[in-house]
XYZ file of C-alpha atoms in Angstrom:
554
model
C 17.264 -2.003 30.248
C 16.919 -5.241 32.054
C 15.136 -8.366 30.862
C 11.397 -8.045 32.185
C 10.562 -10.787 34.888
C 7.067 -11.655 33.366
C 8.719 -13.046 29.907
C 8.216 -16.795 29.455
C 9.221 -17.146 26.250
C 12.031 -16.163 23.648
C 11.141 -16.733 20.204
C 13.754 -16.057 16.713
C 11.488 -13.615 15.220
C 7.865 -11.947 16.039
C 6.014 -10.868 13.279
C 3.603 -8.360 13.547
C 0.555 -8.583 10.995
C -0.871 -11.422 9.377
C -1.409 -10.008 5.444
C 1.072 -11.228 2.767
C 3.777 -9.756 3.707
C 3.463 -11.587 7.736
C 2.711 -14.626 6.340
C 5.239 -15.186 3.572
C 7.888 -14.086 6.319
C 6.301 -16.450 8.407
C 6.440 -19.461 5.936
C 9.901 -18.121 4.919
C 11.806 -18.138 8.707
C 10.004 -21.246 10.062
C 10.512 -23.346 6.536
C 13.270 -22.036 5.456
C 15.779 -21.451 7.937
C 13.851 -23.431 10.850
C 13.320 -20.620 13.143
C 10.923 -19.922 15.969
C 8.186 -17.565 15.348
C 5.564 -15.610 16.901
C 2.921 -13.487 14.586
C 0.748 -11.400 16.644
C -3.179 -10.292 14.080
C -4.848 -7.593 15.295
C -7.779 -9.182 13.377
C -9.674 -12.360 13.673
C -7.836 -13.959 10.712
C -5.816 -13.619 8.008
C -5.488 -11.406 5.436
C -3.963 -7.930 6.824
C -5.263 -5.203 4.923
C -8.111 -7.204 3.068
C -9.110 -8.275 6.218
C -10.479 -5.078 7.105
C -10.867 -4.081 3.076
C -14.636 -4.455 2.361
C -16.611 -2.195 1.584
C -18.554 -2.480 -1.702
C -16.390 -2.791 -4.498
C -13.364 -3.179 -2.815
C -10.708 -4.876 -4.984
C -7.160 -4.645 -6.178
C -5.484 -3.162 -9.438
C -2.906 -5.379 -10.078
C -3.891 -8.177 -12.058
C -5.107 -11.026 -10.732
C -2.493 -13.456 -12.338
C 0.390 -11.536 -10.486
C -1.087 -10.552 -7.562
C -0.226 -13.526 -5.667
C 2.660 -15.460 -3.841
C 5.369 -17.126 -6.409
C 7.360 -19.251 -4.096
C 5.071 -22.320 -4.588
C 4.853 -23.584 -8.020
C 2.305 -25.404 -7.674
C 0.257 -23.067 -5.381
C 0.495 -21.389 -9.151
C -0.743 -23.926 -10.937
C -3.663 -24.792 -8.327
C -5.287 -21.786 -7.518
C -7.507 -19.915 -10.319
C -8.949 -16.464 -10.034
C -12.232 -15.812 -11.095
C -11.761 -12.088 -12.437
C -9.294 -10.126 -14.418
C -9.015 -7.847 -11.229
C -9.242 -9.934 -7.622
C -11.488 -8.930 -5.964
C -11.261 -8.502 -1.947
C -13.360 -11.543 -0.931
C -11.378 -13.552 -2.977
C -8.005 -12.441 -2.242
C -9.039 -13.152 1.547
C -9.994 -16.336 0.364
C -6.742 -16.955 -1.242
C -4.807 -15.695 2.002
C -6.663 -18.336 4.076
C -5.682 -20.981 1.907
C -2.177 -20.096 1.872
C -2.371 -20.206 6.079
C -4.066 -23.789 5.620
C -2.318 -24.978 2.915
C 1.328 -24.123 4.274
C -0.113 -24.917 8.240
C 0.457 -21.538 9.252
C -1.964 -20.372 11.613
C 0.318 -22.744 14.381
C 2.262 -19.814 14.701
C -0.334 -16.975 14.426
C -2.152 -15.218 17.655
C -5.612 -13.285 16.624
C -7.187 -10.453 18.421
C -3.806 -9.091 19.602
C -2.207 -5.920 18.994
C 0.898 -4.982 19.696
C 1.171 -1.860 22.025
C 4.696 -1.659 22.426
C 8.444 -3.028 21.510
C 11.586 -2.658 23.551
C 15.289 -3.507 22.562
C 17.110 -4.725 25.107
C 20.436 -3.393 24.731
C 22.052 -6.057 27.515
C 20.366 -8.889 26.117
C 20.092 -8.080 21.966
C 16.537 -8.891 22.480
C 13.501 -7.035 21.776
C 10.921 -7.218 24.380
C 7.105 -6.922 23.105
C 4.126 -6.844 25.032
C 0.486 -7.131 23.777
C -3.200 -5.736 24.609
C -3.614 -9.368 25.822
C -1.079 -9.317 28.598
C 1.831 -11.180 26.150
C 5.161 -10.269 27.398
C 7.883 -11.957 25.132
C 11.166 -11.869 23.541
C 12.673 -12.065 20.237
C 16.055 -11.678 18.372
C 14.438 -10.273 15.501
C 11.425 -7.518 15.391
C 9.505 -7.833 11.969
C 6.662 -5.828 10.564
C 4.558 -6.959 8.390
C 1.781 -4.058 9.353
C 0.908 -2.205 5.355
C 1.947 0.420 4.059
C -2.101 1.882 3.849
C -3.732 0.019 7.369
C -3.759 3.007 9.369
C -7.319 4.626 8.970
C -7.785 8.291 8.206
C -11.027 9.792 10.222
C -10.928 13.416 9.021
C -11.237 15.673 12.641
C -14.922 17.151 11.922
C -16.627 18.225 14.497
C -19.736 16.542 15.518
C -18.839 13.387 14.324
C -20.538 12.006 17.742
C -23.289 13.369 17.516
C -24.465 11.934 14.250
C -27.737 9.575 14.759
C -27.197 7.011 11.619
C -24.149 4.669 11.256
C -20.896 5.865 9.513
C -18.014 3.642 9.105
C -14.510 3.957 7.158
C -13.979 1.988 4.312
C -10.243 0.635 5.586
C -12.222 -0.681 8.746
C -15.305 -2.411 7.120
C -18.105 -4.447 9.294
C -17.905 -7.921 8.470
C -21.751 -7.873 8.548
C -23.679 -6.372 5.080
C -23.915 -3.064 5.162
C -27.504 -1.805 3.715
C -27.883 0.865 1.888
C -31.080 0.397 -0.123
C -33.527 3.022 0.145
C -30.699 4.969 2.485
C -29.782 8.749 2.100
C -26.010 8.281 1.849
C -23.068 10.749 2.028
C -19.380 9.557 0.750
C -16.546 11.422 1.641
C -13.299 11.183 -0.531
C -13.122 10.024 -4.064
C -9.512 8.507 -3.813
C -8.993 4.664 -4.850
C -11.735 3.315 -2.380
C -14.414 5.968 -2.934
C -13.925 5.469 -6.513
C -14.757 1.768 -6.100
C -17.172 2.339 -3.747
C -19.411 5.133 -4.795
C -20.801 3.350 -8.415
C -21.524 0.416 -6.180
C -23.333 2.336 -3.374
C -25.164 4.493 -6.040
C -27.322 1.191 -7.402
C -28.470 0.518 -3.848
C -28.760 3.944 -1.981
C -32.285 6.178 -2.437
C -30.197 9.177 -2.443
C -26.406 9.067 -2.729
C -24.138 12.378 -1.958
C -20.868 12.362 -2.654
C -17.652 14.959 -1.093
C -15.385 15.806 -3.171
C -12.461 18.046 -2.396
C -10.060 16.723 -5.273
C -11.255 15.601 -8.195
C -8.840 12.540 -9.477
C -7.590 11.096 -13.118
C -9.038 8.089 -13.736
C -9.032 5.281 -16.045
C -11.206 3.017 -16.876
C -10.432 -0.631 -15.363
C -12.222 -2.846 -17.975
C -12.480 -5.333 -15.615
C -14.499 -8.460 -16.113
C -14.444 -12.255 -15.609
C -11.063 -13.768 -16.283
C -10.021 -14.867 -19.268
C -9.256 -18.510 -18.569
C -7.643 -19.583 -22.327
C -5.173 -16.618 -21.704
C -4.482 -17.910 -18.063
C -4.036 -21.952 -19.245
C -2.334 -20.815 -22.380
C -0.688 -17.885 -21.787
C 0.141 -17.574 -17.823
C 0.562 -21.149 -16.216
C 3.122 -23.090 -18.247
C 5.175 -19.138 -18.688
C 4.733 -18.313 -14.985
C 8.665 -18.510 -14.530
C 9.672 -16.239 -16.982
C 6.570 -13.954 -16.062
C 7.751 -13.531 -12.683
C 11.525 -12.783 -13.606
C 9.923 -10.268 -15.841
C 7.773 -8.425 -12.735
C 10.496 -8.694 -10.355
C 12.849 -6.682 -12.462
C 10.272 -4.551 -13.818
C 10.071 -0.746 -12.883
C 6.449 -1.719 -11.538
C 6.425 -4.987 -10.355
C 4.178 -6.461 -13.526
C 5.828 -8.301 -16.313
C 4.836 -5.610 -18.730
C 6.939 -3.423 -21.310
C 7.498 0.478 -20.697
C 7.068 2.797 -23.564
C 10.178 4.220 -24.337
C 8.532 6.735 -26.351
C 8.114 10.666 -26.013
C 4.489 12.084 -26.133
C 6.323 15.389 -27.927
C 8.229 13.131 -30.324
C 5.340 12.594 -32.101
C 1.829 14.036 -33.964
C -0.976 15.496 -32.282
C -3.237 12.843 -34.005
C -0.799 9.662 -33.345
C -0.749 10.958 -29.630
C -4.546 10.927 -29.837
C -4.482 7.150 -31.272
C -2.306 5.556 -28.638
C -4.376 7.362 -25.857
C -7.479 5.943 -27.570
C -6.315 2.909 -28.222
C -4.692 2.265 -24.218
C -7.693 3.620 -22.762
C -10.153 1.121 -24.770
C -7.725 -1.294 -23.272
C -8.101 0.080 -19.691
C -6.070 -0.521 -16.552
C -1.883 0.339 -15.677
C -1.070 -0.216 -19.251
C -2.374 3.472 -19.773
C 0.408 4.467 -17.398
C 3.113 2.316 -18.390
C 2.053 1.530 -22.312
C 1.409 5.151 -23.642
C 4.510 7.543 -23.319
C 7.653 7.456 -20.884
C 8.099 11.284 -20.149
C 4.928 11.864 -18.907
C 6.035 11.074 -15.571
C 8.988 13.298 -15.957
C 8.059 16.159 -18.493
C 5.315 18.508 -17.478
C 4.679 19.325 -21.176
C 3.858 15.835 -21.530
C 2.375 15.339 -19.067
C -0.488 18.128 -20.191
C -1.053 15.920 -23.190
C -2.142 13.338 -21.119
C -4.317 15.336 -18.683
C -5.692 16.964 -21.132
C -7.139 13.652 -23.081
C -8.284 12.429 -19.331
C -10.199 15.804 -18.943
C -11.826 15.125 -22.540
C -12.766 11.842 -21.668
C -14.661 12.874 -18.409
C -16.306 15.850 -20.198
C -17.281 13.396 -22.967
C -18.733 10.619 -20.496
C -20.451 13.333 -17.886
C -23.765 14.259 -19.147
C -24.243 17.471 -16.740
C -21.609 20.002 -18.010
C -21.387 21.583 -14.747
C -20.942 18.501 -12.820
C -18.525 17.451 -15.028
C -16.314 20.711 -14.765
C -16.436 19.851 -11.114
C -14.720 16.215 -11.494
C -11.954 17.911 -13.954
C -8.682 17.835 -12.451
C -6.764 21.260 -12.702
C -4.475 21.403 -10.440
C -2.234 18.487 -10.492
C -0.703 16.424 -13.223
C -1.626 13.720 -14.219
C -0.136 10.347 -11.631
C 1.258 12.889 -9.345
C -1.192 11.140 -6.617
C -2.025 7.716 -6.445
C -2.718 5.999 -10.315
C -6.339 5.168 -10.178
C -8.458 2.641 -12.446
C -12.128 2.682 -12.093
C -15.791 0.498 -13.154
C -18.110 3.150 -13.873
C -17.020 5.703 -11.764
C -17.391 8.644 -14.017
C -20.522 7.462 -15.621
C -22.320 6.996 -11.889
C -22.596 10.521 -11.717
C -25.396 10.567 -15.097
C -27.916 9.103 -12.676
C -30.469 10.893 -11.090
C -29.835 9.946 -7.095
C -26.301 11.276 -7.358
C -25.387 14.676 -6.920
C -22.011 15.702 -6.233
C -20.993 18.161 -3.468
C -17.682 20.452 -3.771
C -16.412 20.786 -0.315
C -13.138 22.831 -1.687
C -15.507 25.487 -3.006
C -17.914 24.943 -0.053
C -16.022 23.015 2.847
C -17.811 20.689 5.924
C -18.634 22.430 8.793
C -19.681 19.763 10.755
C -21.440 16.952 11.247
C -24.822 17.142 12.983
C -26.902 14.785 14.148
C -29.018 14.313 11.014
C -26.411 14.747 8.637
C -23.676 17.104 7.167
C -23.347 20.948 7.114
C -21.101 22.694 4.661
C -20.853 26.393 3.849
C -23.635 26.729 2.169
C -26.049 23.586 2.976
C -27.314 20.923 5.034
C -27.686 18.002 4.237
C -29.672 15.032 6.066
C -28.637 10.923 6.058
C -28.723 7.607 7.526
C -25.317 6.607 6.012
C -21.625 8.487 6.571
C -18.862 6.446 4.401
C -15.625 7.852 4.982
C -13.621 7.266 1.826
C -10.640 9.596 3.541
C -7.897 7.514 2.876
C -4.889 6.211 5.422
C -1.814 7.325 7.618
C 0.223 6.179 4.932
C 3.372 4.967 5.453
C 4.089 5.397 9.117
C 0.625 5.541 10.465
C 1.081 2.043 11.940
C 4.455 2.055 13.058
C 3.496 4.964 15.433
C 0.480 3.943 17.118
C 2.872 1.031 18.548
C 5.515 1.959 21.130
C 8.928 0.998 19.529
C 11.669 2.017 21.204
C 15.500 1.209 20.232
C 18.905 1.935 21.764
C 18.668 4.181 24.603
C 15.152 3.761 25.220
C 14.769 6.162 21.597
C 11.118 5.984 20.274
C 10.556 5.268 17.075
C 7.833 8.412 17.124
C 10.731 10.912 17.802
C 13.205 9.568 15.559
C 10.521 9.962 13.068
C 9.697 13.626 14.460
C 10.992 15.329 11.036
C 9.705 12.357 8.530
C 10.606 8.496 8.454
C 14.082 7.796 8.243
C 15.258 3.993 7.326
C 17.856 2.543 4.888
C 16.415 0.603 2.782
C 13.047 1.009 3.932
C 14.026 -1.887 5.411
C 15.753 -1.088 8.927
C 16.615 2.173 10.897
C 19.884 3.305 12.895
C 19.546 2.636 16.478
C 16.728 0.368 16.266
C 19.315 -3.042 15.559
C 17.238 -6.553 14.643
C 14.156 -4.118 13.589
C 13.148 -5.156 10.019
C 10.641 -3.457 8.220
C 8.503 -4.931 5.323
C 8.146 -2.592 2.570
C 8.729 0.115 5.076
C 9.042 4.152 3.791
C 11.632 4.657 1.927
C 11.088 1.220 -0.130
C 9.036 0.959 -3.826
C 6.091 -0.463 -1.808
C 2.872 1.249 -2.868
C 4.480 2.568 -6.178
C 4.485 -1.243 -7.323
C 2.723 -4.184 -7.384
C 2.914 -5.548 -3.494
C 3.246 -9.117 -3.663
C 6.378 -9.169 -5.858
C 7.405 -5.971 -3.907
C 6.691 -7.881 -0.240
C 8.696 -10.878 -2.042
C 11.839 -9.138 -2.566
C 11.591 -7.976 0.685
C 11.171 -11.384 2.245
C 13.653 -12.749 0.226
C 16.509 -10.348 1.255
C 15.953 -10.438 5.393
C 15.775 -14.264 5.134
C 19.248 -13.887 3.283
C 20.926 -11.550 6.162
C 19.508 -13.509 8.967
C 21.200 -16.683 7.706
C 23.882 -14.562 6.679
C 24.256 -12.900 10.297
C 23.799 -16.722 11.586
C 26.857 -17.990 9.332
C 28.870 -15.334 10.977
C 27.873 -15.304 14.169
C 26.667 -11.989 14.182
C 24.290 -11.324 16.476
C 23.234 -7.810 15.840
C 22.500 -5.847 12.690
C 21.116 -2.256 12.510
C 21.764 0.523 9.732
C 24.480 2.865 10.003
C 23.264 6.450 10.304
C 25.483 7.705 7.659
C 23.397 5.308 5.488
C 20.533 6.185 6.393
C 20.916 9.756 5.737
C 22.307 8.784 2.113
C 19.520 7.005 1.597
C 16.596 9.587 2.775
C 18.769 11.965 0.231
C 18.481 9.429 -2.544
C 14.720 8.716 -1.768
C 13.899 12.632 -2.267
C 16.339 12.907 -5.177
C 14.671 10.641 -7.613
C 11.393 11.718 -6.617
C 12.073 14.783 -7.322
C 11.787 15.253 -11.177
C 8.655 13.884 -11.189
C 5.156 14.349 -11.284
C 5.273 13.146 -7.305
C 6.184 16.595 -6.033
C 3.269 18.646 -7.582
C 0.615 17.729 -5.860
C -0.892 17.263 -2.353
C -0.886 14.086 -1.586
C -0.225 10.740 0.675
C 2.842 10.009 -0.722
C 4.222 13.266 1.037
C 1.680 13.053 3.978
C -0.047 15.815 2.732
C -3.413 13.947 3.736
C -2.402 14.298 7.593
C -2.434 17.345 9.620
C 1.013 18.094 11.137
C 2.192 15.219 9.250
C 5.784 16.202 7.892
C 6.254 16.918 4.310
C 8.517 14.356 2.927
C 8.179 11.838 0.049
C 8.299 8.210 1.277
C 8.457 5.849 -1.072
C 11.371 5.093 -3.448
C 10.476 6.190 -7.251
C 13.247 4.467 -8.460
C 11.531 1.730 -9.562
C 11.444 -1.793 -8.189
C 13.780 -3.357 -10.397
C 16.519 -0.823 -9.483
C 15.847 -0.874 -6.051
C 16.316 -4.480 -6.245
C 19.705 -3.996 -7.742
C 20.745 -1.655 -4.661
C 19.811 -3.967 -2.356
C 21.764 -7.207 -4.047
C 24.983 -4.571 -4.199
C 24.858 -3.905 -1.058
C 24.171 -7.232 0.439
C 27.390 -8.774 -2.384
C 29.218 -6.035 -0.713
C 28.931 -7.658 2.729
C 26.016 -5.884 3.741
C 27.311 -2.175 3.114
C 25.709 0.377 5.508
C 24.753 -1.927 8.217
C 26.897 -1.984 11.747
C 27.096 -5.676 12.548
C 27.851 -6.578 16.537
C 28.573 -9.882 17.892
C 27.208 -10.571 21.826
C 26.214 -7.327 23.705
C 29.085 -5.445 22.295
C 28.704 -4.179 18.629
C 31.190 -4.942 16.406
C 31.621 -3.315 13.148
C 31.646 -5.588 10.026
C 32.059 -4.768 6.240
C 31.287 -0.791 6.820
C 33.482 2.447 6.290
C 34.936 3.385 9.654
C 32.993 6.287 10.318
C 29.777 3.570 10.748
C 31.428 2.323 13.654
């Protein structure tokens, strides 16, 4: 494909999104190895997913303390969090402080999405074009777009006709939302209708809520931030607390039990679930037993105690058999931590609605119609969750070598090495792409080690004089093997969920994160790049050259 004849300007690298992970590449290339960059925000400002993140109750589950950027120390030392958990006006806040802080908005153009990128296979340039008439070129292709950004607006119909408002929580008005004296229906109870729906329920006159799976849930304990435990504790350690996360299975700089729950009594099972739970948060996950990820018989131990606990905090019997989970273990979908969520349902304007006993019909103009009822609001939230994964890669129009799309390469699943580049689409680097730890860990030290390595093989590539990279597809089918390998004695595979697209209609069936465990995913990727960048075809000009890869890569 020829060069276009409306580009005016080459740049090193465009970024696309504006979250952490676009601005830490962004602060990275320019600082760091003096490059030319161009970020294109579909949003207004900063912040990527919290950006759009805000409907009541919206917040994070990582701590607070390590859910933040490490490469400035002193950034570290400055900025103090107000709550155990951040919360998502605050973590916006801290995202447009990092852009003013580190002068980064120079580089950044708002209210622009990218609709498509080309790579020019005579130039070794990728050619991207905007909604706003951009038309430029870059060496290097980066996304920085999330791994959940990508909206999920369940195909009811009557949806238009409805004569309230209705709005998803992963695309929030920035204007209040009002829901007191409102009839309000939720639908979804994953991670944001869980943080949603005890909020909603203090405001709303009547609050309905949707539930087709009923989810494990912990309680968060959340509350203000503990500040002698931050000063004492977290500031002057910071350096060995962030060697600990980056090397951790999870991303936090926590210990994992070691321990079998069938290695021990019935009653000191009992204790260590009661005493983790009082505690609250990931630590019931990772603090409580290591085989109940892995052993099913565990694993019933565990659900069984969450079951218990939701029968014991449910005063309605009947509504609480309804929020049991039976037919998935326990963390085979997303690990969820919760204020209040169980104990909303004890007051009187909440009722709970079974749509897998009774499913939606449709949506009519007053309301909601399921098998059995209808049902008449003012207020539709759609807690429905997101094209996970891939979702945002696909509404773009990425093409690689031989005008490929991206959409048909991905026809049977996403297929990267890495997670962090795919054969045929060279220069294309994907942060926390499928096939990376990304949402099984905690993002920012996840997003990090992604920065961290493309930054090293672009000035490695640069050193060389390399001017192409792109994953051999040998590699890349090794790695989609490996992927689905270690996912596959665990939990992960028994249920329904996002992880294997299960949320999507038509949506291929294939686990897409790496369960491996950040910490040895990390190790992979160091191997590879001390081996010279194993598994990636390295070309010099317009004619690829192979570099440090077995000959059948060439």
């Amino acid at each position: 494909m020829a060069a276009d004849p409306r580009t005016t300007t080459d740049f090193d690298a465009v970024i696309i999104g504006a979250g952490f992970a676009g601005l830490g590449m962004l602060r990275q290339l320019r600082e760091e190895l003096g490059m030319s960059i161009q970020v294109y925000e579909t949003g207004s400002g900063v912040g990527g997913t919290w950006y759009w993140n805000r409907y009541p109750g919206a917040r994070c589950d990582s701590e607070s303390y390590v859910y933040c950027f490490s490469f400035s120390k002193e950034l570290l030392q400055d900025w103090n969090w107000s709550g155990k958990y951040p919360e998502q006006p605050e973590i916006l806040s801290y995202l447009n402080h990092v852009a003013d802080r580190f002068d980064l908005r120079r580089n950044i153009q708002f209210d622009t999405r990218v609709t498509s990128a080309k790579f020019l296979e005579d130039t070794n340039r990728w050619l991207i074009e905007t909604d706003q008439g951009d038309c430029v070129t870059a060496r290097f292709l980066i996304t920085g777009i999330g791994c959940i950004s990508t909206g999920n607006i369940p195909d009811i119909p009557g949806l238009d006709s409805f004569e309230g408002d209705w709005h998803h929580t992963g695309s929030w008005p920035h204007e209040k939302v009002d829901f007191v004296g409102k009839r309000v229906a939720v639908i979804g109870t994953g991670s944001s209708g869980i943080q949603a729906i005890p909020v909603i329920a203090k405001q709303a006159k009547r609050l309905s809520v949707f539930q087709r799976t009923p989810q494990y849930s912990i309680p968060a304990r959340h509350e203000t931030v503990d500040r002698r435990f931050i000063e004492e504790d977290v500031k002057p350690n910071y350096d060995e607390i962030w060697e600990k996360a980056r090397w951790s299975r999870s991303g936090f700089p926590v210990e994992f039990s070691q321990r079998s729950a069938l290695d021990v009594t019935e009653e000191e099972r009992l204790e260590i679930y009661e005493t983790h739970w009082a505690k609250g948060g990931f630590g019931f996950l990772h603090g409580t037993f290591a085989d109940i990820r892995t052993d099913i018989r565990a694993n019933d131990t565990v659900a069984e105690f969450v079951r218990s606990k939701i029968r014991e905090i449910v005063d309605d019997p009947g509504t609480a058999e309804k929020l049991v989970p039976m037919d998935h273990p326990y963390g085979s979908k997303r690990a969820l931590i919760d204020t209040n969520y169980f104990e909303t349902y004890n007051r009187w304007n909440v009722e709970l609605v079974d749509i897998r006993r009774s499913p939606i019909r449709e949506i009519t103009p007053k309301g909601i119609r399921t098998g059995d009822e209808e049902f008449e609001f003012d207020i539709i939230v759609f807690a429905t969750g997101y094209d996970a994964m891939t979702g945002s890669f696909l509404k773009m129009d990425i093409r690689g070598r031989n005008d490929l799309p991206l959409k048909e390469k991905w026809s049977e699943g996403p297929k990267t090495y890495l997670g962090l580049q795919v054969s045929g689409f060279p220069n294309m680097f994907m942060i926390t792409g499928p096939g990376s730890p990304s949402v099984l860990c905690n993002m920012p030290v996840a997003i990090e080690q992604h920065i961290e390595w493309i930054s090293e093989f672009i000035e490695f590539l640069d050193e060389n004089g390399i001017e192409t990279a792109e994953a051999g597809i040998n590699y890349e089918s090794a790695w989609v093997s490996h992927v689905n390998e270690v996912a596959e004695p665990t939990m992960f595979m028994l249920a329904n969920s996002w992880y294997l697209g299960a949320n999507i209609p038509g949506k291929p069936r294939v686990f897409m994160p790496y369960a491996g465990g950040l910490g040895t995913y990390r190790e992979k990727c160091n191997e590879i790049a001390d081996n010279g960048y194993e598994g990636f075809i390295l070309g010099s000009g317009s004619r690829r050259r192979p570099v440090a890869t077995s000959a059948r890569e060439a």
